[in-house]
Tab-separated table of C-alpha atoms in Angstrom:
chain	number	residue	atom	x	y	z
A	1	MET	CA	-43.469	8.372	44.269
A	2	LYS	CA	-40.164	6.708	45.196
A	3	ARG	CA	-38.135	9.381	43.503
A	4	LEU	CA	-40.103	12.321	45.384
A	5	SER	CA	-39.715	10.234	48.484
A	6	LEU	CA	-36.038	10.159	48.328
A	7	ALA	CA	-36.328	13.467	47.314
A	8	ILE	CA	-37.916	14.782	50.811
A	9	VAL	CA	-35.998	12.372	52.472
A	10	ALA	CA	-32.614	14.146	51.162
A	11	VAL	CA	-34.217	17.607	51.805
A	12	ALA	CA	-35.388	16.891	55.692
A	13	ALA	CA	-31.588	16.208	55.715
A	14	VAL	CA	-30.710	18.861	54.904
A	15	THR	CA	-33.306	21.038	56.678
A	16	ILE	CA	-32.623	19.718	59.589
A	17	SER	CA	-29.204	19.882	59.612
A	18	LEU	CA	-29.098	23.170	58.981
A	19	THR	CA	-31.695	23.898	61.886
A	20	GLY	CA	-29.396	22.131	64.027
A	21	CYS	CA	-32.577	21.167	65.397
A	22	THR	CA	-33.514	18.185	67.717
A	23	ASN	CA	-36.008	15.687	68.622
A	24	ALA	CA	-37.361	17.431	71.511
A	25	ALA	CA	-38.420	15.441	74.484
A	26	PRO	CA	-42.641	16.063	74.760
A	27	ALA	CA	-43.137	17.486	77.990
A	28	VAL	CA	-45.680	15.119	79.107
A	29	ASP	CA	-44.831	11.356	78.045
A	30	PRO	CA	-41.608	10.939	76.800
A	31	ASP	CA	-42.390	7.465	76.252
A	32	ALA	CA	-45.506	8.874	73.717
A	33	LYS	CA	-44.942	9.358	70.345
A	34	PRO	CA	-45.483	13.455	69.242
A	35	SER	CA	-47.811	14.388	67.853
A	36	LEU	CA	-48.532	18.126	65.859
A	37	LEU	CA	-51.469	19.696	64.242
A	38	PHE	CA	-50.944	22.159	61.065
A	39	TRP	CA	-53.600	24.860	60.691
A	40	VAL	CA	-53.116	25.378	56.815
A	41	ASP	CA	-55.432	27.052	53.640
A	42	THR	CA	-56.282	24.938	50.930
A	43	PRO	CA	-53.434	25.925	48.472
A	44	ARG	CA	-50.947	24.394	51.998
A	45	VAL	CA	-52.940	21.188	51.982
A	46	PRO	CA	-49.986	19.560	49.185
A	47	GLN	CA	-46.745	20.877	51.555
A	48	ALA	CA	-48.296	19.865	54.200
A	49	GLU	CA	-48.822	16.227	53.225
A	50	ALA	CA	-45.704	15.729	51.880
A	51	TYR	CA	-44.063	16.608	55.346
A	52	GLN	CA	-46.736	13.980	56.943
A	53	GLU	CA	-45.623	11.165	54.850
A	54	LEU	CA	-42.438	11.894	55.185
A	55	MET	CA	-42.296	12.176	59.682
A	56	ALA	CA	-44.631	9.638	59.557
A	57	ASP	CA	-42.729	7.459	61.925
A	58	GLU	CA	-41.454	9.992	64.072
A	59	ILE	CA	-44.412	12.404	64.675
A	60	ASP	CA	-48.198	11.699	64.002
A	61	ILE	CA	-49.338	14.887	61.899
A	62	THR	CA	-52.538	16.398	62.032
A	63	ILE	CA	-53.715	18.763	58.975
A	64	GLU	CA	-56.820	20.759	59.425
A	65	VAL	CA	-57.736	23.108	56.716
A	66	ILE	CA	-58.802	26.910	57.522
A	67	ALA	CA	-60.017	29.670	55.943
A	68	GLN	CA	-56.992	32.692	56.260
A	69	ALA	CA	-59.311	35.234	56.968
A	70	ASP	CA	-60.761	32.889	59.973
A	71	ALA	CA	-56.937	32.443	61.642
A	72	GLN	CA	-57.521	35.136	64.350
A	73	THR	CA	-61.039	34.352	65.448
A	74	LYS	CA	-59.836	30.840	66.012
A	75	ILE	CA	-56.662	30.886	68.195
A	76	THR	CA	-58.761	33.733	69.863
A	77	LEU	CA	-61.585	30.850	71.102
A	78	ALA	CA	-58.692	28.587	71.889
A	79	ASN	CA	-57.070	30.971	73.740
A	80	ARG	CA	-60.401	31.550	75.408
A	81	ALA	CA	-61.303	28.231	76.107
A	82	GLY	CA	-57.250	27.370	77.208
A	83	SER	CA	-56.994	23.954	74.645
A	84	GLY	CA	-57.083	23.483	71.138
A	85	TRP	CA	-54.408	25.610	69.292
A	86	PRO	CA	-52.708	24.530	66.437
A	87	ASP	CA	-48.600	23.623	67.179
A	88	ILE	CA	-47.928	25.597	63.634
A	89	ILE	CA	-50.716	28.018	61.387
A	90	PHE	CA	-50.816	29.203	58.244
A	91	GLY	CA	-51.718	32.713	58.232
A	92	THR	CA	-50.609	36.787	57.359
A	93	ALA	CA	-47.862	38.172	58.840
A	94	ALA	CA	-50.791	40.848	60.885
A	95	ASP	CA	-51.755	38.093	62.629
A	96	THR	CA	-48.374	37.148	63.661
A	97	ALA	CA	-48.849	40.690	64.510
A	98	LEU	CA	-51.874	40.431	67.002
A	99	PHE	CA	-50.277	36.593	68.602
A	100	LEU	CA	-47.082	38.406	69.892
A	101	ASP	CA	-48.877	40.870	71.489
A	102	PRO	CA	-48.634	39.807	75.577
A	103	SER	CA	-52.723	39.884	75.592
A	104	ASN	CA	-53.113	37.202	73.282
A	105	GLY	CA	-49.418	35.445	73.861
A	106	PHE	CA	-50.018	33.008	70.830
A	107	ALA	CA	-47.197	33.302	68.741
A	108	ALA	CA	-43.444	31.699	69.582
A	109	ASP	CA	-40.427	33.730	69.579
A	110	LEU	CA	-37.837	31.701	66.859
A	111	THR	CA	-34.717	32.823	68.380
A	112	ASP	CA	-33.499	29.607	70.036
A	113	VAL	CA	-35.471	26.725	67.569
A	114	VAL	CA	-34.761	28.205	64.224
A	115	SER	CA	-31.211	28.720	63.091
A	116	GLN	CA	-29.552	31.574	62.420
A	117	GLU	CA	-28.381	30.054	58.809
A	118	ILE	CA	-32.156	29.722	58.306
A	119	PHE	CA	-33.223	33.368	58.693
A	120	ASP	CA	-30.046	34.759	56.281
A	121	GLY	CA	-31.244	32.387	53.900
A	122	PHE	CA	-34.250	34.715	53.653
A	123	GLY	CA	-32.191	37.637	52.472
A	124	GLU	CA	-34.598	40.426	53.021
A	125	GLY	CA	-37.713	37.898	52.518
A	126	ASN	CA	-38.479	37.215	55.849
A	127	SER	CA	-38.875	41.019	56.781
A	128	ASP	CA	-42.066	41.176	57.898
A	129	CYS	CA	-42.014	38.111	60.857
A	130	LEU	CA	-39.233	40.352	61.933
A	131	PHE	CA	-40.901	42.497	65.160
A	132	ASP	CA	-38.356	44.534	67.319
A	133	GLY	CA	-35.806	43.092	66.129
A	134	THR	CA	-37.122	39.416	67.302
A	135	TYR	CA	-38.674	37.136	64.816
A	136	TYR	CA	-41.752	35.425	65.208
A	137	CYS	CA	-42.650	34.232	61.821
A	138	LEU	CA	-41.544	32.454	59.006
A	139	LYS	CA	-42.528	33.964	55.629
A	140	ASN	CA	-43.838	31.437	52.781
A	141	ASP	CA	-43.775	33.111	49.603
A	142	LEU	CA	-43.574	36.711	48.038
A	143	ALA	CA	-46.242	38.573	46.448
A	144	ASN	CA	-44.616	41.767	45.443
A	145	THR	CA	-45.706	44.117	42.472
A	146	VAL	CA	-44.591	44.116	39.478
A	147	LEU	CA	-45.464	45.355	35.771
A	148	TRP	CA	-47.445	43.467	33.648
A	149	TYR	CA	-47.696	44.119	29.942
A	150	ASN	CA	-48.904	42.660	27.175
A	151	THR	CA	-46.214	42.397	24.106
A	152	VAL	CA	-48.980	42.333	21.264
A	153	ILE	CA	-50.916	45.781	22.136
A	154	PHE	CA	-47.255	47.260	22.899
A	155	ASP	CA	-46.078	46.084	19.537
A	156	GLU	CA	-49.693	47.461	18.068
A	157	LEU	CA	-48.974	50.835	19.303
A	158	GLY	CA	-45.555	51.025	19.307
A	159	LEU	CA	-44.703	51.831	23.128
A	160	THR	CA	-42.215	51.686	24.997
A	161	VAL	CA	-42.248	49.477	28.385
A	162	PRO	CA	-42.306	52.188	31.057
A	163	THR	CA	-39.709	51.587	33.797
A	164	THR	CA	-41.248	54.573	36.439
A	165	MET	CA	-44.041	56.332	37.715
A	166	ASP	CA	-43.882	59.380	35.297
A	167	GLU	CA	-43.103	57.073	32.258
A	168	PHE	CA	-46.279	54.915	33.070
A	169	ALA	CA	-48.397	57.191	33.834
A	170	ALA	CA	-47.440	58.999	29.853
A	171	THR	CA	-47.486	55.655	28.479
A	172	ALA	CA	-50.873	55.202	30.105
A	173	LEU	CA	-52.148	58.132	28.242
A	174	GLN	CA	-50.953	56.969	25.440
A	175	LEU	CA	-53.890	54.694	25.452
A	176	GLU	CA	-56.604	57.164	25.736
A	177	GLY	CA	-58.881	56.652	22.527
A	178	THR	CA	-57.706	53.183	21.340
A	179	GLY	CA	-59.948	50.722	23.706
A	180	TYR	CA	-57.025	49.394	25.468
A	181	VAL	CA	-56.457	50.193	29.551
A	182	ALA	CA	-53.631	50.305	31.880
A	183	GLY	CA	-55.005	48.220	34.311
A	184	ALA	CA	-57.593	48.501	37.440
A	185	VAL	CA	-57.643	50.227	40.518
A	186	GLY	CA	-60.557	49.313	42.527
A	187	ASP	CA	-59.057	47.215	44.890
A	188	GLN	CA	-56.421	46.086	47.468
A	189	GLY	CA	-53.928	46.707	44.378
A	190	TYR	CA	-54.552	50.565	44.185
A	191	TYR	CA	-52.611	49.847	47.704
A	192	ALA	CA	-49.750	47.695	47.146
A	193	GLY	CA	-48.998	48.809	43.751
A	194	PHE	CA	-49.161	52.730	44.550
A	195	LEU	CA	-49.078	53.737	48.027
A	196	GLN	CA	-47.442	50.823	49.306
A	197	SER	CA	-45.091	51.428	46.327
A	198	SER	CA	-44.567	54.791	46.902
A	199	GLU	CA	-44.301	54.532	51.168
A	200	CYS	CA	-47.248	56.117	52.122
A	201	PRO	CA	-47.270	55.883	55.238
A	202	LEU	CA	-50.444	54.304	56.628
A	203	ALA	CA	-49.159	51.698	59.134
A	204	ASP	CA	-45.911	52.543	59.559
A	205	VAL	CA	-44.818	51.595	63.447
A	206	THR	CA	-42.569	54.228	64.625
A	207	ALA	CA	-42.350	53.127	68.057
A	208	PRO	CA	-44.068	49.767	70.101
A	209	ASN	CA	-46.699	50.726	69.911
A	210	VAL	CA	-47.240	54.062	68.331
A	211	VAL	CA	-48.485	54.600	64.757
A	212	ARG	CA	-48.058	57.285	62.119
A	213	ILE	CA	-51.326	57.227	59.753
A	214	ALA	CA	-50.413	60.701	57.883
A	215	PRO	CA	-51.985	60.987	54.404
A	216	ASN	CA	-50.738	64.201	53.865
A	217	ASP	CA	-47.792	63.054	53.212
A	218	PRO	CA	-45.863	63.910	49.887
A	219	LYS	CA	-45.466	60.704	49.143
A	220	CYS	CA	-49.449	59.597	49.116
A	221	THR	CA	-50.337	62.964	48.112
A	222	ARG	CA	-47.933	62.086	44.686
A	223	VAL	CA	-49.759	58.996	44.282
A	224	ALA	CA	-52.910	60.649	44.059
A	225	GLU	CA	-51.819	63.368	41.138
A	226	LEU	CA	-50.369	61.182	39.609
A	227	MET	CA	-53.032	58.059	38.673
A	228	GLN	CA	-56.496	60.840	38.961
A	229	PRO	CA	-55.290	61.944	35.232
A	230	LEU	CA	-55.518	57.968	34.069
A	231	LEU	CA	-58.770	57.746	36.457
A	232	ASP	CA	-60.505	60.772	34.555
A	233	ALA	CA	-59.054	59.942	31.229
A	234	GLY	CA	-60.349	56.409	31.266
A	235	VAL	CA	-57.259	54.361	30.927
A	236	VAL	CA	-57.491	52.863	34.061
A	237	ASP	CA	-60.359	51.372	35.104
A	238	SER	CA	-62.414	52.116	38.523
A	239	ARG	CA	-63.592	48.333	38.863
A	240	SER	CA	-61.610	45.913	40.654
A	241	SER	CA	-59.233	43.416	38.642
A	242	PHE	CA	-61.857	40.572	39.954
A	243	ASP	CA	-65.038	42.247	39.515
A	244	ALA	CA	-66.902	40.273	36.864
A	245	GLY	CA	-67.948	43.270	34.615
A	246	PHE	CA	-64.409	44.226	34.014
A	247	ILE	CA	-63.482	40.693	33.786
A	248	ALA	CA	-66.251	40.383	30.684
A	249	ASP	CA	-65.856	43.966	29.016
A	250	VAL	CA	-62.104	44.325	29.670
A	251	ALA	CA	-59.996	41.884	30.775
A	252	GLN	CA	-61.516	39.144	28.193
A	253	GLN	CA	-61.434	41.610	25.330
A	254	ASN	CA	-58.023	40.583	25.205
A	255	LYS	CA	-58.216	44.977	26.392
A	256	VAL	CA	-55.436	45.312	29.210
A	257	ALA	CA	-52.157	46.987	28.017
A	258	MET	CA	-50.482	46.573	31.103
A	259	THR	CA	-51.084	46.687	34.695
A	260	ILE	CA	-49.382	47.062	37.869
A	261	GLY	CA	-49.500	43.805	40.628
A	262	PRO	CA	-48.169	41.219	42.518
A	263	SER	CA	-45.773	38.564	41.112
A	264	TRP	CA	-48.701	35.583	41.442
A	265	PHE	CA	-51.004	37.496	39.116
A	266	GLY	CA	-49.163	35.834	35.959
A	267	ASP	CA	-50.680	32.410	36.616
A	268	PHE	CA	-53.612	33.450	38.747
A	269	VAL	CA	-55.528	36.108	37.342
A	270	ILE	CA	-54.161	36.417	33.914
A	271	ARG	CA	-53.878	33.299	32.473
A	272	PRO	CA	-56.595	31.354	33.939
A	273	ALA	CA	-59.505	30.834	30.733
A	274	GLU	CA	-61.966	31.532	33.783
A	275	SER	CA	-60.278	34.693	34.922
A	276	TRP	CA	-58.837	37.025	32.201
A	277	GLY	CA	-58.136	34.079	29.774
A	278	VAL	CA	-55.377	36.041	27.523
A	279	PRO	CA	-53.484	33.429	25.004
A	280	ALA	CA	-49.996	32.535	25.603
A	281	GLY	CA	-47.027	33.805	24.383
A	282	GLN	CA	-48.406	37.835	25.032
A	283	ILE	CA	-47.664	38.161	28.573
A	284	ALA	CA	-44.577	39.638	29.950
A	285	ALA	CA	-43.052	41.179	33.294
A	286	ALA	CA	-41.397	44.095	34.112
A	287	ASN	CA	-39.337	45.642	36.815
A	288	MET	CA	-41.816	47.677	38.693
A	289	PRO	CA	-41.560	51.357	37.907
A	290	ALA	CA	-39.919	53.447	40.000
A	291	TRP	CA	-41.101	56.814	42.197
A	292	GLY	CA	-37.603	57.911	42.357
A	293	SER	CA	-34.103	57.209	42.238
A	294	GLY	CA	-32.189	54.928	44.985
A	295	ASP	CA	-34.478	54.557	48.301
A	296	ASP	CA	-37.126	55.534	46.055
A	297	ASP	CA	-37.220	53.179	44.229
A	298	ARG	CA	-39.338	50.282	46.198
A	299	SER	CA	-42.765	47.531	45.422
A	300	GLY	CA	-45.613	46.284	47.336
A	301	ALA	CA	-46.547	43.281	48.522
A	302	TRP	CA	-50.474	41.554	47.767
A	303	GLY	CA	-50.188	38.756	50.079
A	304	GLY	CA	-47.754	36.528	50.992
A	305	GLY	CA	-48.473	33.747	53.587
A	306	VAL	CA	-46.458	33.016	56.998
A	307	PHE	CA	-46.171	30.358	59.620
A	308	THR	CA	-46.525	31.129	63.011
A	309	VAL	CA	-45.614	28.657	65.550
A	310	SER	CA	-47.168	28.313	68.860
A	311	SER	CA	-46.118	29.325	72.444
A	312	HIS	CA	-48.196	26.333	73.711
A	313	SER	CA	-46.799	23.812	71.981
A	314	LEU	CA	-45.739	20.875	73.894
A	315	TYR	CA	-42.866	19.925	71.513
A	316	PRO	CA	-41.696	23.872	70.715
A	317	GLN	CA	-38.403	22.734	68.478
A	318	LEU	CA	-40.764	20.105	66.118
A	319	ALA	CA	-42.961	22.700	65.800
A	320	ALA	CA	-40.412	24.969	64.465
A	321	ASP	CA	-39.113	22.282	62.460
A	322	ALA	CA	-41.647	21.602	60.740
A	323	ALA	CA	-42.283	25.455	60.192
A	324	VAL	CA	-38.671	25.160	58.636
A	325	TRP	CA	-39.247	22.289	56.415
A	326	MET	CA	-43.088	24.509	55.111
A	327	THR	CA	-40.792	27.731	53.479
A	328	THR	CA	-37.748	26.108	52.975
A	329	SER	CA	-37.812	22.677	51.420
A	330	ASP	CA	-37.755	21.583	47.572
A	331	VAL	CA	-40.311	19.833	47.637
A	332	MET	CA	-41.926	22.811	48.404
A	333	ALA	CA	-40.155	24.997	45.803
A	334	GLN	CA	-40.633	22.095	43.189
A	335	LEU	CA	-44.391	21.104	43.777
A	336	GLU	CA	-47.014	21.809	40.469
A	337	THR	CA	-49.389	22.739	43.351
A	338	THR	CA	-46.701	25.607	45.100
A	339	PRO	CA	-48.612	28.977	43.722
A	340	THR	CA	-46.222	31.417	44.408
A	341	PHE	CA	-43.047	33.059	44.354
A	342	PRO	CA	-41.124	31.048	47.486
A	343	ALA	CA	-39.571	33.319	50.017
A	344	TYR	CA	-36.637	31.362	50.800
A	345	GLY	CA	-33.503	31.952	48.667
A	346	PRO	CA	-32.601	28.885	47.516
A	347	ALA	CA	-35.670	26.988	47.349
A	348	ASN	CA	-36.521	30.325	45.256
A	349	GLN	CA	-33.931	29.642	43.049
A	350	LEU	CA	-35.976	26.431	42.565
A	351	TRP	CA	-38.687	27.702	41.582
A	352	GLU	CA	-37.361	29.674	39.288
A	353	ALA	CA	-36.234	26.727	36.845
A	354	ARG	CA	-40.113	25.936	36.876
A	355	ILE	CA	-41.371	29.176	36.097
A	356	SER	CA	-38.482	30.429	33.650
A	357	ALA	CA	-39.263	27.806	31.650
A	358	ASP	CA	-43.034	28.030	31.276
A	359	PRO	CA	-43.515	28.801	27.618
A	360	TYR	CA	-47.460	30.542	28.520
A	361	TYR	CA	-45.087	33.742	28.745
A	362	ALA	CA	-43.303	36.164	26.440
A	363	SER	CA	-40.324	36.399	28.079
A	364	ASN	CA	-39.236	34.729	31.137
A	365	PRO	CA	-41.143	36.558	33.985
A	366	TYR	CA	-38.707	35.770	36.662
A	367	PRO	CA	-35.653	38.384	36.088
A	368	ALA	CA	-38.631	41.422	37.000
A	369	MET	CA	-40.099	39.003	40.245
A	370	ALA	CA	-37.019	38.699	41.248
A	371	ALA	CA	-36.226	42.386	41.258
A	372	GLY	CA	-38.692	43.339	43.364
A	373	ALA	CA	-38.543	40.787	46.142
A	374	ASN	CA	-35.785	42.516	48.472
A	375	LYS	CA	-36.682	46.147	47.632
A	376	ILE	CA	-40.931	45.603	49.471
A	377	SER	CA	-41.609	48.554	51.013
A	378	GLN	CA	-41.061	48.264	54.875
A	379	VAL	CA	-42.907	51.491	56.191
A	380	ASP	CA	-46.004	50.445	56.897
A	381	ARG	CA	-45.580	47.188	58.849
A	382	PRO	CA	-48.105	44.416	60.042
A	383	VAL	CA	-49.967	45.884	62.742
A	384	ARG	CA	-52.969	44.477	64.880
A	385	PHE	CA	-56.192	46.054	63.686
A	386	ALA	CA	-57.758	45.003	60.736
A	387	PHE	CA	-55.889	46.980	58.163
A	388	VAL	CA	-56.215	45.024	55.084
A	389	ALA	CA	-60.249	45.133	55.750
A	390	GLN	CA	-60.570	48.811	55.228
A	391	ILE	CA	-59.096	48.937	52.337
A	392	GLY	CA	-62.284	47.008	51.022
A	393	SER	CA	-64.609	48.921	52.732
A	394	THR	CA	-63.365	52.427	53.043
A	395	LEU	CA	-60.572	52.909	49.982
A	396	GLN	CA	-62.362	50.181	47.583
A	397	ALA	CA	-65.649	51.633	47.910
A	398	THR	CA	-64.737	55.286	47.873
A	399	ILE	CA	-62.668	54.522	44.552
A	400	ASN	CA	-64.984	51.797	43.161
A	401	GLY	CA	-68.686	54.297	44.082
A	402	GLY	CA	-66.880	57.065	41.902
A	403	GLY	CA	-65.109	59.379	44.248
A	404	SER	CA	-62.122	60.613	43.660
A	405	LEU	CA	-58.361	58.827	44.327
A	406	GLU	CA	-57.957	61.716	46.897
A	407	GLN	CA	-60.998	61.409	48.524
A	408	ALA	CA	-60.527	57.347	48.667
A	409	LEU	CA	-57.199	58.111	50.237
A	410	ASN	CA	-58.785	59.982	52.870
A	411	ASP	CA	-61.187	58.088	53.504
A	412	PHE	CA	-58.937	54.919	54.658
A	413	ALA	CA	-56.324	57.021	56.485
A	414	VAL	CA	-59.473	58.296	58.581
A	415	SER	CA	-60.880	55.233	59.402
A	416	LEU	CA	-57.501	53.787	60.382
A	417	GLN	CA	-56.843	56.116	62.473
A	418	ASN	CA	-60.068	55.616	64.188
A	419	LEU	CA	-59.695	51.886	64.316
A	420	ALA	CA	-56.349	52.193	65.844
A	421	PRO	CA	-56.139	53.328	69.240
A	422	GLY	CA	-58.550	50.006	70.413
A	423	SER	CA	-55.729	48.097	70.145
A	424	GLY	CA	-53.800	49.994	72.062
A	425	TYR	CA	-51.780	52.135	69.686
A	426	GLN	CA	-51.046	55.976	69.395
A	427	VAL	CA	-51.815	57.646	66.287
A	428	GLU	CA	-48.929	60.184	64.649
A	429	THR	CA	-51.136	61.922	61.794
A	430	GLU	CA	-48.227	64.041	60.635
């Protein structure tokens, strides 16, 4: 514990130096000990507690656990009450898109409270937090898609690891009649791994308060054209990767030859015995297969949280410093409880050392994760309407119900086109 504490102090010193932050005097009572309120989800509690311990002599930090799905509702309630806001909150970039809207007003502009050096350290990893040239949040972790494959099955069938989406489809069709599949598409993974990586414009913010939702764009239609034959051949499953039946019938029978999934799939879906339970030494990660060359080689993302700082904080600099520490510290990167791929470059390097040495994997999965991290598609942007919720209620529901992928996309797009105006967007459909 002593070693950890010393490390924390060292990291904090570096972080505060980098941000150029000073402990701003509280607006209410300059003699009172400052206080901050954190709203975080359960996985972020250990790093929040580490910062609480680090700053115990200087700041009273209260940590409250909330579900990510409740973030918007809880901030809305605080707005109505005119009090009770947290100083920082963990959530999604879509939450931030809503929070920065003048009708909400919770998200603080980070320009003057976070140094350019910190922003630069994220590379492209903080792109979701950049709205009209201004950063309103800091990205905690990335969840870019890669190709997960079972090396034992590939060796058994003499398969070659695909590098393009055309090769992915051809390889998947080689599974017909073998009992193996190329994953499941009946959940958010179909959007992230296929539609988003293809840069199908479904939340393309072309101007302030203008969003393009165009399912007839060729970068949308090519997805169903590629994937529908695989679904028809039974080499991809129409259920979710988390469906109990899929897990029991397919995944736990070790019948998934390959699947496109986010960087966290290995540790949190494929490995756990209560999930897919694939034995050690079989799973490897390869680069996300490319739809084309150059700019047509993108990854999608399923998840990845952000910290947003409150515009209502009595201690805006201390709140910003806390968000910086939560997303950049060495402690965050090295805690065994850190779930996924840190977005901040230096922290990511420390996390790399841990996962690269993990004997569970047949080979080091990090290079594939890193390759996709800086090419996450930015065509679809965080928007103020419930984009992700519509994936479950329309896109996923149609696929699970046996509908075609073309119909699923159209259902999804129409639902978005109907929803967006209610959040103040003009919709472009071409």
